[in-house]
Amino acid sequence: MISQEVLKEALKKNKLKSEVYGDLEYLRFTDDFKDIPRGTVLLKDTILWGYPHIGRIFQLSTGIREQFEGPFWVEEKVDGYNVRVFMHNGEVYALTRGGYVCAFTTDRVKDFVNLEVFEKYPDLVLCMEVAGPENPYVEESPPYIKEDIAFFLFDIMQKNQKSFLPYREKLRIIEEFNLPSVERYGLYTPEQVEDLKNLLKRLNEEKREGVVLKEDSERDKRVKYITSYANLNDIRITSLNMLGLPADYYTNRLLRLVLFLEEEGLKGDEELQKELGKAFLDGLFEACRMAREEGKVYRVFRCRFRSREKALVFLEQIKHASTHIQVNMLSLEKEGDFWVLEFEKVFLNMTGLLGYLLKGGSLID
Amino acid sequence: MISQEVLKEALKKNKLKSEVYGDLEYLRFTDDFKDIPRGTVLLKDTILWGYPHIGRIFQLSTGIREQFEGPFWVEEKVDGYNVRVFMHNGEVYALTRGGYVCAFTTDRVKDFVNLEVFEKYPDLVLCMEVAGPENPYVEESPPYIKEDIAFFLFDIMQKNQKSFLPYREKLRIIEEFNLPSVERYGLYTPEQVEDLKNLLKRLNEEKREGVVLKEDSERDKRVKYITSYANLNDIRITSLNMLGLPADYYTNRLLRLVLFLEEEGLKGDEELQKELGKAFLDGLFEACRMAREEGKVYRVFRCRFRSREKALVFLEQIKHASTHIQVNMLSLEKEGDFWVLEFEKVFLNMTGLLGYLLKGGSLID
């Protein structure tokens, strides 16, 4: 449990906010606070701990040796958004990493997850990645998801507990309820660095994001490692909204990219140079075109709901999610069994600055 | 003058610091403070105002129309460091933009500037750019300076005055004392945007940094405009020390580059993509190589002094200039009429982080 003093202090410092979703009232940690991770949620008698940060290694050969004392499990890191799915008073909800109940994910979880798991184990919290071309948050999508979204379980927590279920226990529950899971590549020893590098080369060619490594031990030590494809792709996807992201978003990815290649003895051939330059330039040129021709820099999202009402609730949620993004609904229409919501996110920083500069404005820097 | 209250407040807020150079004691504004620019220096009865910020336009056709009400002078913007040269108690000193008396620039100014100008006009403050392959601050150099350094006058101020001498007055003094000046391209009207674009195309091909435009009017309005060459070159030169710079250094330059090209109707061809990618990657790969093979990421500087003593004073100055850079002297030897100082700047952020990551360290981000 979290002590009353800590809660009071967090409230006073605005790190703990009250939220409402339908009949559900809850408190949400908006930031890391002491040892409490951002996204931790308090229901009446229940804590849903936030998903913890995982360290990133930049090179495998030294990183594995440095980080692990014994064998570790290797799993795909899917490029989507992180949710925690749980049952409360007979209803199933999905929390985002930040600790919001997401109306979209909550609406769709039953299409992908056998919810009987919560009847047998009501205290479980399923940690899953949601990804796909029709998700409302992430502009990227793994290439093997051709439409809509998909759910991928990677960890199981329990209510009121900060730690994860043991790996083999997780496997058992996945099997028992046939839960959708991230791809698992088995147990590697620290000596198998070359095998792991070969795996990463394949994942890179398949345009996957990377891997999470989980030590097969009591301490359950974890690290992640990202492919050069994913680093380049992050740049390509976000350059349209370059000013909306923290500037070190790009320097971080450049560094990761170079360390990935350097470990392989690569120097960055002309193909890579071109790809990197293009990743930055295409989005920026497109942003200029949009600002000039349409007066706004934006991206269109589309996602499928089962319930029209949830779509409207979701729209309200996302409208208030960021002061740097303006959300406009484009359409909400019945298509087969779905209500399909289309909306645009207008990137206000890019729109404002490019509009100003294209009109001949000056900046002091 | 600056009121006593403002001075006290600035001292209390640590925006005003006392400095010593030889027998000269002075106060220096370390940051912009109210309407006082960073680098403003107070001697006993004299204020040397800091060189003001100049706004930047990102596109010429709209920018000229928006910023200027009448004809404006066009001058080359030289890629070096900005100094203010003045005489005090019979001695000539050079201040950096930040308001330090620079031992190097002070040592060398007499080689380039006819100091008789201060005998006739003791209140003048010459605003000059110092550039060249053997300067101790800037890793770039205009291609037409083949060795050592050169001085380029672009403005004249007076002691205790914030404004510049009128343009024609500046020309007269340049002529009278044959002072070295930035290239001047004459007076343009706001209608001559196409001529100006052609000038910029030439400067871009000649690998020059850009232009400063100064309205020929009482208000002396100024803006600057940078070539795409210079934006790319900034990235190329600094990527070795990427983590030592503010992260928006790169996003700013990317934006400028794209707006320069967009105005020309260009989309960024493969050549540019490759050049941009290479600009980022080469420096980062070289940084990895240095960290791995030499245990440090660094750059070597070389500069020529007349006086051995000034070289040692300068070395002390630059050693204390930044906590992110460690300066090590490599040699100080007599070559012909010069004392040649060689030193390295070790980039501590890059050295530390790359060393940690290459050893297999992990980061949470």
XYZ file of C-alpha atoms in Angstrom:
730
model
C 0.000 0.000 0.000
C 0.942 3.631 -0.299
C 0.952 5.612 2.927
C -1.517 8.437 3.546
C 1.344 10.939 3.877
C 2.717 10.078 0.459
C -0.741 10.384 -1.088
C -1.282 13.784 0.503
C 2.095 15.006 -0.667
C 1.439 13.748 -4.201
C -1.947 15.467 -4.273
C -0.414 18.699 -3.050
C 2.292 18.523 -5.713
C -0.277 17.783 -8.391
C 1.237 14.389 -9.133
C -2.003 12.616 -8.269
C -5.224 13.497 -10.054
C -8.754 12.243 -9.806
C -10.382 10.922 -12.961
C -13.791 9.599 -13.900
C -14.731 7.015 -16.509
C -18.428 6.219 -16.556
C -19.232 5.091 -13.020
C -15.604 4.463 -12.203
C -13.777 7.031 -10.089
C -10.051 6.683 -9.618
C -6.820 8.462 -8.808
C -3.916 8.509 -11.247
C -0.221 9.303 -10.735
C 0.606 11.743 -13.510
C 4.380 11.387 -13.031
C 6.878 9.178 -11.308
C 6.674 10.109 -7.631
C 9.164 8.698 -5.143
C 9.122 4.957 -5.916
C 5.662 5.060 -7.514
C 5.712 4.857 -11.308
C 3.689 7.209 -13.474
C 0.364 5.656 -14.438
C -0.189 3.953 -11.103
C -3.946 3.966 -10.433
C -5.835 3.865 -7.144
C -9.326 2.417 -6.996
C -11.207 2.229 -3.731
C -9.236 -0.649 -2.188
C -6.997 -1.532 -5.048
C -3.708 -0.319 -6.455
C -2.898 -0.962 -10.076
C 0.815 -0.312 -10.205
C 2.185 1.526 -13.209
C 4.207 -0.445 -15.705
C 7.849 0.093 -14.693
C 10.554 1.683 -16.851
C 12.853 -0.771 -18.586
C 16.478 0.146 -19.242
C 17.778 0.113 -22.777
C 21.104 -1.299 -23.921
C 22.738 0.111 -27.025
C 25.071 -2.754 -27.862
C 24.414 -6.458 -27.390
C 27.826 -8.050 -26.938
C 28.867 -5.913 -23.996
C 25.313 -5.182 -22.833
C 24.326 -8.809 -22.254
C 27.487 -9.527 -20.307
C 27.061 -6.378 -18.226
C 23.355 -6.751 -17.463
C 22.707 -10.471 -16.987
C 24.022 -13.042 -14.566
C 22.327 -16.027 -16.192
C 19.911 -17.125 -18.923
C 17.199 -14.733 -20.041
C 13.966 -14.967 -21.986
C 13.764 -13.108 -25.285
C 10.495 -11.614 -26.510
C 9.515 -9.339 -29.347
C 9.001 -5.702 -28.447
C 5.921 -4.695 -30.425
C 5.594 -1.099 -31.581
C 2.266 0.026 -30.195
C 0.958 1.408 -26.948
C 1.189 -0.213 -23.537
C -2.022 -1.045 -21.663
C -2.991 -2.823 -18.468
C -6.228 -4.796 -18.679
C -8.078 -5.700 -15.482
C -11.534 -6.474 -14.122
C -13.265 -4.359 -11.490
C -16.805 -4.923 -10.193
C -17.437 -7.308 -13.049
C -16.354 -4.850 -15.762
C -13.138 -5.078 -17.769
C -11.087 -1.914 -18.321
C -7.871 -1.042 -20.135
C -5.501 1.554 -18.680
C -2.950 3.418 -20.793
C 0.655 3.698 -19.630
C -0.241 7.093 -18.184
C -3.083 5.569 -16.162
C -6.151 6.696 -18.082
C -8.970 4.247 -18.712
C -8.989 4.276 -22.521
C -12.493 4.068 -23.989
C -11.178 2.705 -27.285
C -9.050 -0.077 -25.831
C -11.710 -0.909 -23.265
C -14.290 -1.150 -26.059
C -12.180 -3.500 -28.167
C -10.404 -5.726 -25.647
C -13.154 -8.343 -25.677
C -12.589 -8.891 -29.414
C -9.039 -10.033 -28.757
C -8.786 -11.344 -25.223
C -10.682 -14.264 -23.701
C -12.100 -12.487 -20.677
C -12.829 -15.749 -18.870
C -9.294 -15.358 -17.585
C -10.673 -12.764 -15.144
C -13.427 -15.046 -13.924
C -10.911 -17.619 -12.858
C -8.241 -15.098 -11.779
C -10.005 -11.841 -10.891
C -6.820 -10.247 -9.531
C -4.800 -10.457 -12.719
C -3.620 -7.392 -14.594
C -2.685 -8.202 -18.183
C 0.119 -6.031 -19.543
C -0.338 -5.856 -23.284
C 0.797 -3.920 -26.317
C -1.930 -2.736 -28.665
C -0.717 -2.127 -32.202
C -1.989 -1.912 -35.735
C -2.780 0.560 -38.503
C -6.121 1.521 -36.958
C -4.996 2.488 -33.478
C -5.598 6.049 -32.296
C -2.251 6.787 -30.630
C 0.768 5.481 -32.507
C 1.446 6.423 -36.110
C 3.554 3.340 -36.683
C 2.351 -0.229 -36.975
C 4.126 -3.570 -37.274
C 3.994 -4.643 -40.934
C 2.344 -7.973 -40.145
C -0.839 -6.338 -38.828
C -2.737 -5.562 -41.998
C -5.843 -3.884 -40.588
C -7.562 -2.853 -37.371
C -5.513 -3.587 -34.255
C -4.172 -6.552 -32.320
C -3.354 -7.203 -28.653
C -0.094 -8.790 -27.486
C 0.404 -9.897 -23.911
C 3.941 -9.547 -22.570
C 3.560 -9.533 -18.780
C 1.057 -10.340 -16.093
C 0.797 -8.377 -12.871
C -1.637 -8.728 -9.997
C -3.672 -6.099 -8.258
C -1.829 -4.505 -5.345
C 1.470 -6.048 -6.425
C 4.350 -4.310 -8.066
C 6.089 -7.405 -9.388
C 5.262 -9.611 -12.354
C 4.071 -13.208 -12.304
C 6.960 -15.617 -12.911
C 7.630 -16.264 -16.592
C 6.483 -19.893 -16.566
C 3.307 -18.924 -14.729
C 2.643 -16.359 -17.437
C 3.118 -19.031 -20.104
C 0.691 -21.332 -18.341
C -2.044 -18.696 -18.230
C -1.443 -17.696 -21.859
C -1.890 -21.323 -22.794
C -4.872 -21.944 -20.531
C -6.869 -19.078 -22.058
C -5.205 -18.959 -25.448
C -4.263 -15.327 -24.879
C -2.613 -13.407 -27.724
C 1.037 -12.883 -26.876
C 4.103 -11.185 -28.255
C 6.374 -13.562 -30.110
C 8.624 -15.447 -27.732
C 12.050 -16.569 -28.874
C 12.908 -18.755 -25.913
C 15.660 -18.823 -23.339
C 19.157 -17.598 -24.257
C 22.342 -17.862 -22.244
C 24.668 -14.858 -22.002
C 27.093 -16.817 -24.195
C 24.598 -16.872 -27.068
C 25.235 -13.297 -28.126
C 25.880 -14.299 -31.736
C 22.556 -16.158 -31.902
C 20.838 -13.127 -30.462
C 22.525 -10.844 -32.983
C 21.285 -13.096 -35.768
C 17.783 -12.940 -34.350
C 17.998 -9.144 -34.249
C 19.221 -9.056 -37.851
C 16.153 -11.022 -38.874
C 13.810 -8.812 -36.837
C 15.455 -5.760 -38.392
C 14.817 -7.124 -41.886
C 11.234 -7.901 -40.899
C 10.835 -4.274 -39.758
C 10.129 -5.150 -36.160
C 10.904 -2.866 -33.265
C 13.234 -4.985 -31.173
C 13.339 -7.274 -28.168
C 12.819 -7.259 -24.425
C 15.166 -9.528 -22.467
C 14.023 -10.919 -19.108
C 16.456 -12.708 -16.848
C 15.202 -16.123 -15.712
C 15.821 -15.396 -12.044
C 14.235 -14.146 -8.866
C 15.284 -10.556 -9.540
C 13.573 -10.651 -12.977
C 16.035 -8.138 -14.429
C 14.972 -6.705 -17.785
C 16.466 -4.656 -20.584
C 15.339 -3.760 -24.074
C 17.167 -3.414 -27.356
C 15.856 -1.760 -30.509
C 16.577 -2.454 -34.186
C 18.093 0.163 -36.444
C 14.970 -0.133 -38.584
C 12.830 1.045 -35.675
C 15.111 3.983 -34.913
C 15.020 5.140 -38.521
C 11.299 4.552 -38.717
C 10.663 6.665 -35.618
C 12.415 9.549 -37.358
C 10.550 8.981 -40.618
C 7.154 8.824 -38.936
C 7.551 11.792 -36.610
C 9.427 14.335 -38.727
C 6.078 15.743 -39.887
C 5.577 16.869 -36.286
C 9.214 17.517 -35.413
C 8.530 20.545 -33.233
C 5.885 18.691 -31.240
C 8.403 16.235 -29.845
C 11.172 16.783 -27.339
C 14.228 17.713 -29.414
C 16.311 14.930 -27.865
C 13.881 12.438 -29.393
C 16.024 12.682 -32.519
C 19.476 12.817 -30.975
C 18.599 9.715 -28.913
C 17.554 7.780 -31.988
C 20.577 8.863 -33.981
C 22.809 7.620 -31.199
C 20.984 4.281 -30.980
C 21.150 3.850 -34.736
C 24.874 4.465 -34.857
C 25.642 2.179 -31.921
C 23.545 -0.596 -33.478
C 25.519 -0.331 -36.726
C 28.874 0.218 -35.089
C 28.535 -3.064 -33.232
C 28.079 -4.773 -36.603
C 31.249 -3.127 -37.877
C 29.195 -0.998 -40.276
C 30.040 2.599 -41.095
C 26.783 3.793 -42.585
C 26.870 3.228 -46.330
C 25.306 5.524 -48.916
C 22.029 3.649 -48.726
C 21.704 4.357 -45.016
C 22.785 7.977 -45.400
C 20.082 8.469 -47.998
C 17.482 6.714 -45.910
C 18.284 8.818 -42.860
C 18.278 12.079 -44.799
C 14.994 11.115 -46.428
C 13.489 10.211 -43.048
C 14.071 13.762 -41.829
C 13.308 15.607 -45.049
C 10.154 13.958 -46.388
C 8.100 14.705 -43.292
C 9.361 18.269 -43.079
C 8.615 18.982 -46.728
C 5.168 17.473 -46.303
C 4.625 19.674 -43.242
C 5.529 22.742 -45.336
C 3.137 21.659 -48.063
C 0.320 21.183 -45.566
C 0.979 24.516 -43.851
C 1.084 26.310 -47.199
C -1.826 24.593 -48.952
C -4.107 23.573 -46.110
C -3.143 25.974 -43.348
C -2.510 23.152 -40.887
C -0.111 20.279 -40.277
C -2.028 17.185 -39.292
C -2.405 13.454 -39.475
C -5.607 11.463 -39.913
C -6.416 8.531 -37.633
C -9.074 5.938 -38.074
C -10.225 3.345 -35.567
C -13.014 0.843 -35.186
C -15.367 0.735 -32.228
C -18.045 -1.738 -31.278
C -20.004 0.904 -29.417
C -20.899 4.306 -30.819
C -21.116 5.696 -27.316
C -17.565 4.599 -26.485
C -16.343 6.305 -29.658
C -17.815 9.580 -28.450
C -16.360 9.116 -24.979
C -12.979 8.361 -26.536
C -13.168 11.480 -28.669
C -13.712 13.592 -25.562
C -10.770 11.872 -23.878
C -8.349 12.453 -26.717
C -9.487 16.033 -27.218
C -8.233 16.801 -23.733
C -5.100 14.680 -23.858
C -2.674 17.342 -25.134
C -2.562 21.105 -25.363
C -0.215 20.835 -28.369
C -2.637 18.824 -30.450
C -6.081 19.801 -31.606
C -8.378 16.871 -32.346
C -11.160 17.271 -34.893
C -13.684 14.563 -35.636
C -14.036 13.874 -39.355
C -16.649 11.140 -39.333
C -18.250 8.418 -37.249
C -20.057 5.896 -39.369
C -21.351 2.378 -39.203
C -19.332 -0.040 -41.368
C -20.453 -3.641 -40.982
C -20.199 -4.544 -37.311
C -18.130 -1.488 -36.430
C -18.544 2.167 -35.766
C -15.587 3.681 -37.588
C -14.259 6.913 -36.144
C -12.054 9.147 -38.251
C -10.379 12.137 -36.695
C -7.421 14.376 -37.369
C -4.725 15.490 -34.974
C -3.613 19.009 -35.855
C -0.049 19.592 -34.661
C -0.305 23.098 -33.280
C 3.422 23.808 -32.845
C 4.229 22.929 -36.447
C 1.117 24.626 -37.778
C 1.811 27.821 -35.865
C 5.518 28.114 -36.478
C 5.484 27.117 -40.147
C 2.558 29.438 -40.816
C 4.477 32.292 -39.208
C 7.743 31.581 -41.019
C 6.156 31.028 -44.437
C 4.493 34.427 -44.084
C 7.960 35.946 -43.603
C 8.110 36.086 -39.813
C 11.472 36.271 -38.059
C 12.780 34.397 -35.041
C 15.529 35.181 -32.574
C 17.437 32.125 -31.450
C 23.500 54.267 -18.027
C 22.143 51.358 -16.043
C 20.531 52.223 -12.726
C 22.030 51.106 -9.418
C 18.896 49.100 -8.607
C 19.135 47.084 -11.798
C 22.817 46.387 -11.154
C 22.106 45.215 -7.620
C 19.302 42.967 -8.798
C 21.493 41.499 -11.540
C 24.296 40.823 -9.057
C 21.878 39.152 -6.679
C 20.513 36.967 -9.465
C 24.013 36.055 -10.578
C 23.511 37.665 -13.975
C 26.405 40.052 -13.418
C 29.867 38.741 -12.614
C 33.183 40.399 -11.947
C 36.116 39.409 -14.128
C 39.790 40.262 -14.277
C 42.098 40.422 -17.273
C 45.603 41.561 -16.403
C 45.130 44.945 -14.753
C 41.633 45.326 -16.112
C 38.715 44.700 -13.774
C 35.214 44.633 -15.186
C 31.670 43.400 -14.739
C 30.004 41.171 -17.311
C 26.327 40.353 -17.903
C 26.253 36.572 -18.199
C 22.718 36.512 -19.641
C 20.162 38.824 -21.111
C 18.737 40.758 -18.177
C 15.749 43.049 -18.652
C 16.732 45.131 -21.700
C 20.467 44.541 -21.226
C 21.942 42.038 -23.670
C 24.224 39.232 -22.540
C 27.870 40.210 -22.896
C 27.357 43.817 -21.858
C 30.486 44.915 -19.975
C 30.912 47.594 -17.325
C 34.255 49.303 -16.879
C 34.717 52.029 -14.308
C 32.820 54.768 -16.160
C 32.059 53.003 -19.372
C 29.437 50.628 -20.659
C 30.239 48.423 -23.604
C 26.817 47.239 -24.689
C 26.448 43.648 -25.752
C 25.932 42.937 -29.416
C 22.159 42.662 -29.861
C 20.288 39.595 -31.113
C 19.306 39.699 -34.764
C 16.124 38.008 -35.933
C 16.334 35.337 -38.587
C 14.016 34.957 -41.559
C 13.503 31.526 -43.066
C 12.214 32.537 -46.472
C 13.260 35.544 -48.533
C 10.266 36.389 -50.699
C 7.815 36.782 -47.847
C 10.447 37.693 -45.257
C 11.731 40.783 -47.063
C 8.233 42.102 -47.642
C 7.265 41.454 -44.022
C 10.384 42.866 -42.369
C 11.422 45.896 -44.435
C 9.729 49.152 -45.286
C 12.411 50.372 -47.668
C 15.848 49.646 -49.139
C 18.328 47.654 -47.074
C 22.061 47.018 -47.147
C 23.209 43.466 -47.753
C 26.386 42.123 -46.167
C 28.001 38.733 -45.902
C 27.489 36.919 -42.618
C 30.876 35.362 -41.891
C 31.010 32.103 -39.954
C 33.286 32.855 -37.032
C 32.963 34.376 -33.604
C 31.692 37.845 -32.779
C 34.003 40.283 -30.976
C 33.925 43.895 -29.909
C 37.275 45.680 -30.140
C 37.851 48.850 -28.120
C 40.570 50.928 -26.473
C 40.737 51.580 -22.752
C 43.527 53.478 -20.975
C 45.628 53.253 -24.104
C 45.295 49.465 -24.455
C 43.210 47.684 -27.079
C 41.032 44.750 -26.012
C 38.691 42.338 -27.755
C 35.533 41.134 -26.006
C 33.747 37.934 -26.976
C 29.983 37.930 -27.500
C 29.644 36.720 -23.908
C 31.685 39.676 -22.642
C 35.019 38.075 -21.808
C 38.230 39.829 -22.788
C 39.734 37.167 -25.051
C 43.520 36.885 -24.703
C 43.847 35.307 -28.150
C 41.832 37.900 -30.048
C 43.374 40.722 -28.045
C 46.840 39.379 -28.888
C 46.158 39.192 -32.615
C 43.940 42.194 -33.342
C 46.886 44.460 -34.111
C 47.927 42.141 -36.964
C 44.650 42.786 -38.757
C 43.263 46.125 -37.635
C 44.883 49.529 -38.008
C 44.669 50.639 -34.393
C 45.179 54.288 -35.290
C 41.414 54.323 -35.629
C 41.254 54.437 -31.821
C 43.669 57.343 -31.598
C 41.416 59.451 -33.727
C 38.150 57.999 -32.374
C 38.836 56.641 -28.884
C 35.149 55.936 -28.194
C 34.616 53.531 -31.059
C 33.753 49.891 -30.508
C 34.456 47.795 -33.605
C 32.089 44.855 -34.005
C 33.941 42.206 -35.967
C 33.768 38.550 -36.880
C 36.959 36.566 -36.394
C 37.140 33.466 -38.569
C 39.631 31.058 -40.042
C 41.012 27.551 -39.675
C 43.265 28.525 -36.766
C 40.728 30.085 -34.439
C 40.204 28.539 -31.016
C 36.397 28.612 -30.809
C 34.620 27.705 -34.027
C 35.262 24.417 -35.793
C 34.090 25.807 -39.114
C 35.898 28.289 -41.310
C 34.983 30.105 -44.519
C 36.720 28.318 -47.407
C 38.473 31.467 -48.607
C 40.558 31.794 -45.431
C 43.383 29.372 -46.054
C 45.360 29.714 -42.832
C 45.475 31.534 -39.504
C 42.527 33.866 -38.944
C 41.059 37.041 -40.368
C 38.998 39.919 -38.942
C 35.869 41.285 -40.618
C 34.204 44.454 -39.445
C 30.419 44.553 -39.776
C 29.277 47.243 -37.345
C 30.624 50.104 -35.308
C 29.253 51.018 -31.905
C 30.393 53.673 -29.462
C 31.100 53.394 -25.782
C 28.014 53.995 -23.638
C 25.732 53.758 -26.662
C 23.476 50.916 -27.567
C 22.955 51.858 -31.204
C 25.239 51.481 -34.206
C 26.902 54.222 -36.208
C 24.935 54.984 -39.388
C 25.889 52.759 -42.312
C 27.541 55.504 -44.375
C 29.515 56.645 -41.346
C 30.745 53.085 -40.920
C 31.822 53.014 -44.580
C 33.716 56.250 -44.170
C 35.697 54.961 -41.198
C 36.408 51.633 -42.912
C 37.797 53.586 -45.822
C 39.705 56.101 -43.729
C 41.623 53.378 -41.859
C 41.433 50.650 -44.472
C 39.726 48.363 -41.971
C 39.017 44.763 -43.000
C 35.299 44.365 -43.560
C 32.774 41.697 -44.403
C 31.861 41.663 -48.073
C 29.222 44.247 -48.838
C 26.757 43.650 -51.640
C 25.194 47.096 -51.728
C 21.715 48.465 -51.311
C 18.703 46.386 -52.378
C 15.082 47.426 -52.601
C 12.359 45.108 -51.261
C 11.360 44.535 -54.896
C 14.749 42.992 -55.684
C 13.972 39.663 -54.063
C 14.973 37.727 -57.180
C 18.359 39.463 -57.277
C 18.829 38.659 -53.635
C 17.904 35.023 -54.209
C 20.492 34.846 -56.964
C 23.081 36.329 -54.637
C 22.199 33.728 -52.017
C 22.491 30.942 -54.583
C 25.991 32.107 -55.377
C 26.940 32.392 -51.698
C 25.537 28.912 -51.140
C 27.710 27.526 -53.928
C 30.697 29.362 -52.482
C 29.999 27.703 -49.114
C 29.383 30.948 -47.299
C 27.158 31.253 -44.268
C 24.601 33.788 -45.399
C 23.713 37.460 -45.236
C 22.721 40.150 -42.787
C 20.223 42.692 -44.102
C 20.187 46.195 -42.612
C 17.401 48.604 -43.461
C 18.680 51.980 -44.664
C 16.563 53.932 -42.195
C 16.541 55.541 -38.799
C 15.238 52.400 -37.113
C 18.149 50.372 -38.568
C 16.059 47.186 -38.655
C 18.095 44.026 -39.247
C 17.481 40.398 -40.087
C 19.717 37.531 -41.112
C 19.278 34.685 -43.553
C 21.416 31.563 -43.773
C 22.316 29.363 -46.745
C 21.375 25.700 -46.851
C 25.084 24.950 -47.130
C 25.690 26.525 -43.728
C 22.827 24.639 -42.101
C 24.123 21.322 -43.414
C 27.658 22.230 -42.491
C 26.663 23.045 -38.916
C 25.264 19.527 -38.614
C 28.317 17.958 -40.235
C 30.762 19.818 -38.018
C 28.995 19.326 -34.704
C 27.683 15.761 -34.911
C 30.920 14.540 -33.315
C 29.781 16.363 -30.181
C 26.039 15.902 -30.611
C 25.292 15.454 -26.924
C 27.236 18.580 -26.005
C 24.825 20.826 -27.877
C 21.245 21.736 -27.068
C 19.133 19.113 -28.844
C 17.121 21.770 -30.676
C 20.344 22.843 -32.398
C 19.576 20.121 -34.923
C 15.827 20.527 -35.247
C 16.347 24.267 -35.849
C 18.828 23.634 -38.632
C 16.672 20.975 -40.245
C 13.789 23.396 -40.320
C 15.922 26.180 -41.823
C 17.310 23.820 -44.432
C 13.881 22.677 -45.514
C 12.429 26.180 -45.667
C 15.413 27.378 -47.736
C 14.842 24.580 -50.248
C 11.068 24.775 -50.189
C 11.212 28.407 -51.254
C 13.234 27.303 -54.284
C 10.572 24.729 -55.129
C 13.005 21.927 -54.276
C 11.941 18.721 -52.583
C 15.271 17.410 -51.366
C 16.752 15.152 -54.027
C 18.772 12.020 -53.355
C 21.992 14.010 -53.277
C 20.718 16.177 -50.442
C 19.272 13.212 -48.552
C 22.642 11.511 -48.710
C 24.489 14.638 -47.678
C 22.219 15.175 -44.698
C 22.419 11.564 -43.566
C 26.183 11.650 -43.938
C 26.392 14.892 -41.967
C 24.778 13.194 -38.978
C 26.411 9.788 -39.311
C 30.072 10.524 -40.039
C 30.601 12.527 -36.870
C 28.766 9.996 -34.729
C 30.741 7.069 -36.129
C 33.949 8.996 -35.589
C 32.876 9.706 -32.004
C 32.341 5.959 -31.462
C 35.747 5.199 -32.920
C 37.412 7.760 -30.666
C 35.587 6.541 -27.559
C 36.481 2.935 -28.344
C 40.087 3.388 -29.465
C 41.225 6.469 -27.598
C 38.870 6.578 -24.635
C 37.821 10.144 -25.392
C 35.900 12.159 -27.971
C 37.786 15.317 -28.795
C 38.836 17.842 -31.371
C 42.248 19.460 -31.792
C 42.590 23.223 -32.158
C 45.612 25.177 -33.199
C 46.126 28.920 -33.046
C 48.918 31.412 -33.477
C 49.908 33.948 -30.859
C 52.381 36.787 -30.958
C 52.981 36.588 -27.236
C 53.756 33.385 -25.353
C 52.344 34.906 -22.195
C 48.999 35.637 -23.852
C 48.840 32.039 -25.047
C 49.140 30.847 -21.463
C 46.543 33.344 -20.266
C 44.226 32.207 -23.048
C 44.702 28.579 -22.083
C 43.623 29.370 -18.536
C 40.595 31.234 -19.863
C 39.420 28.443 -22.113
C 40.032 25.802 -19.470
C 37.405 27.493 -17.331
C 34.983 28.353 -20.107
C 32.826 25.211 -19.962
C 32.179 22.418 -17.513
C 31.269 20.115 -20.412
C 34.619 20.466 -22.125
C 38.020 19.566 -20.789
C 40.890 21.466 -22.394
C 44.336 19.885 -22.556
C 47.375 21.675 -23.920
C 49.252 19.608 -26.486
C 52.077 21.971 -27.361
C 53.171 25.596 -27.388
C 56.076 26.176 -29.705
C 57.776 28.955 -31.559
C 57.215 28.795 -35.331
C 58.692 31.756 -37.172
C 57.178 34.906 -35.696
C 54.433 33.036 -33.854
C 53.921 31.030 -30.742
C 51.699 28.198 -31.936
C 49.392 26.726 -29.333
C 47.834 23.333 -29.902
C 45.209 22.049 -27.535
C 42.401 19.525 -27.526
C 38.846 19.967 -26.353
C 37.570 16.728 -24.854
C 33.781 16.550 -25.113
C 32.880 15.127 -21.733
C 29.210 14.316 -22.423
C 30.034 12.270 -25.510
C 33.072 10.688 -23.907
C 31.167 9.698 -20.788
C 27.988 8.440 -22.387
C 29.619 6.571 -25.268
C 32.124 4.982 -22.910
C 29.280 3.815 -20.679
C 27.150 2.482 -23.533
C 30.006 0.745 -25.346
C 30.793 -1.077 -22.109
C 27.211 -2.386 -22.099
C 25.584 0.143 -19.792
C 21.821 0.675 -19.914
C 19.770 3.857 -19.921
C 16.191 4.558 -18.956
C 14.551 7.148 -21.162
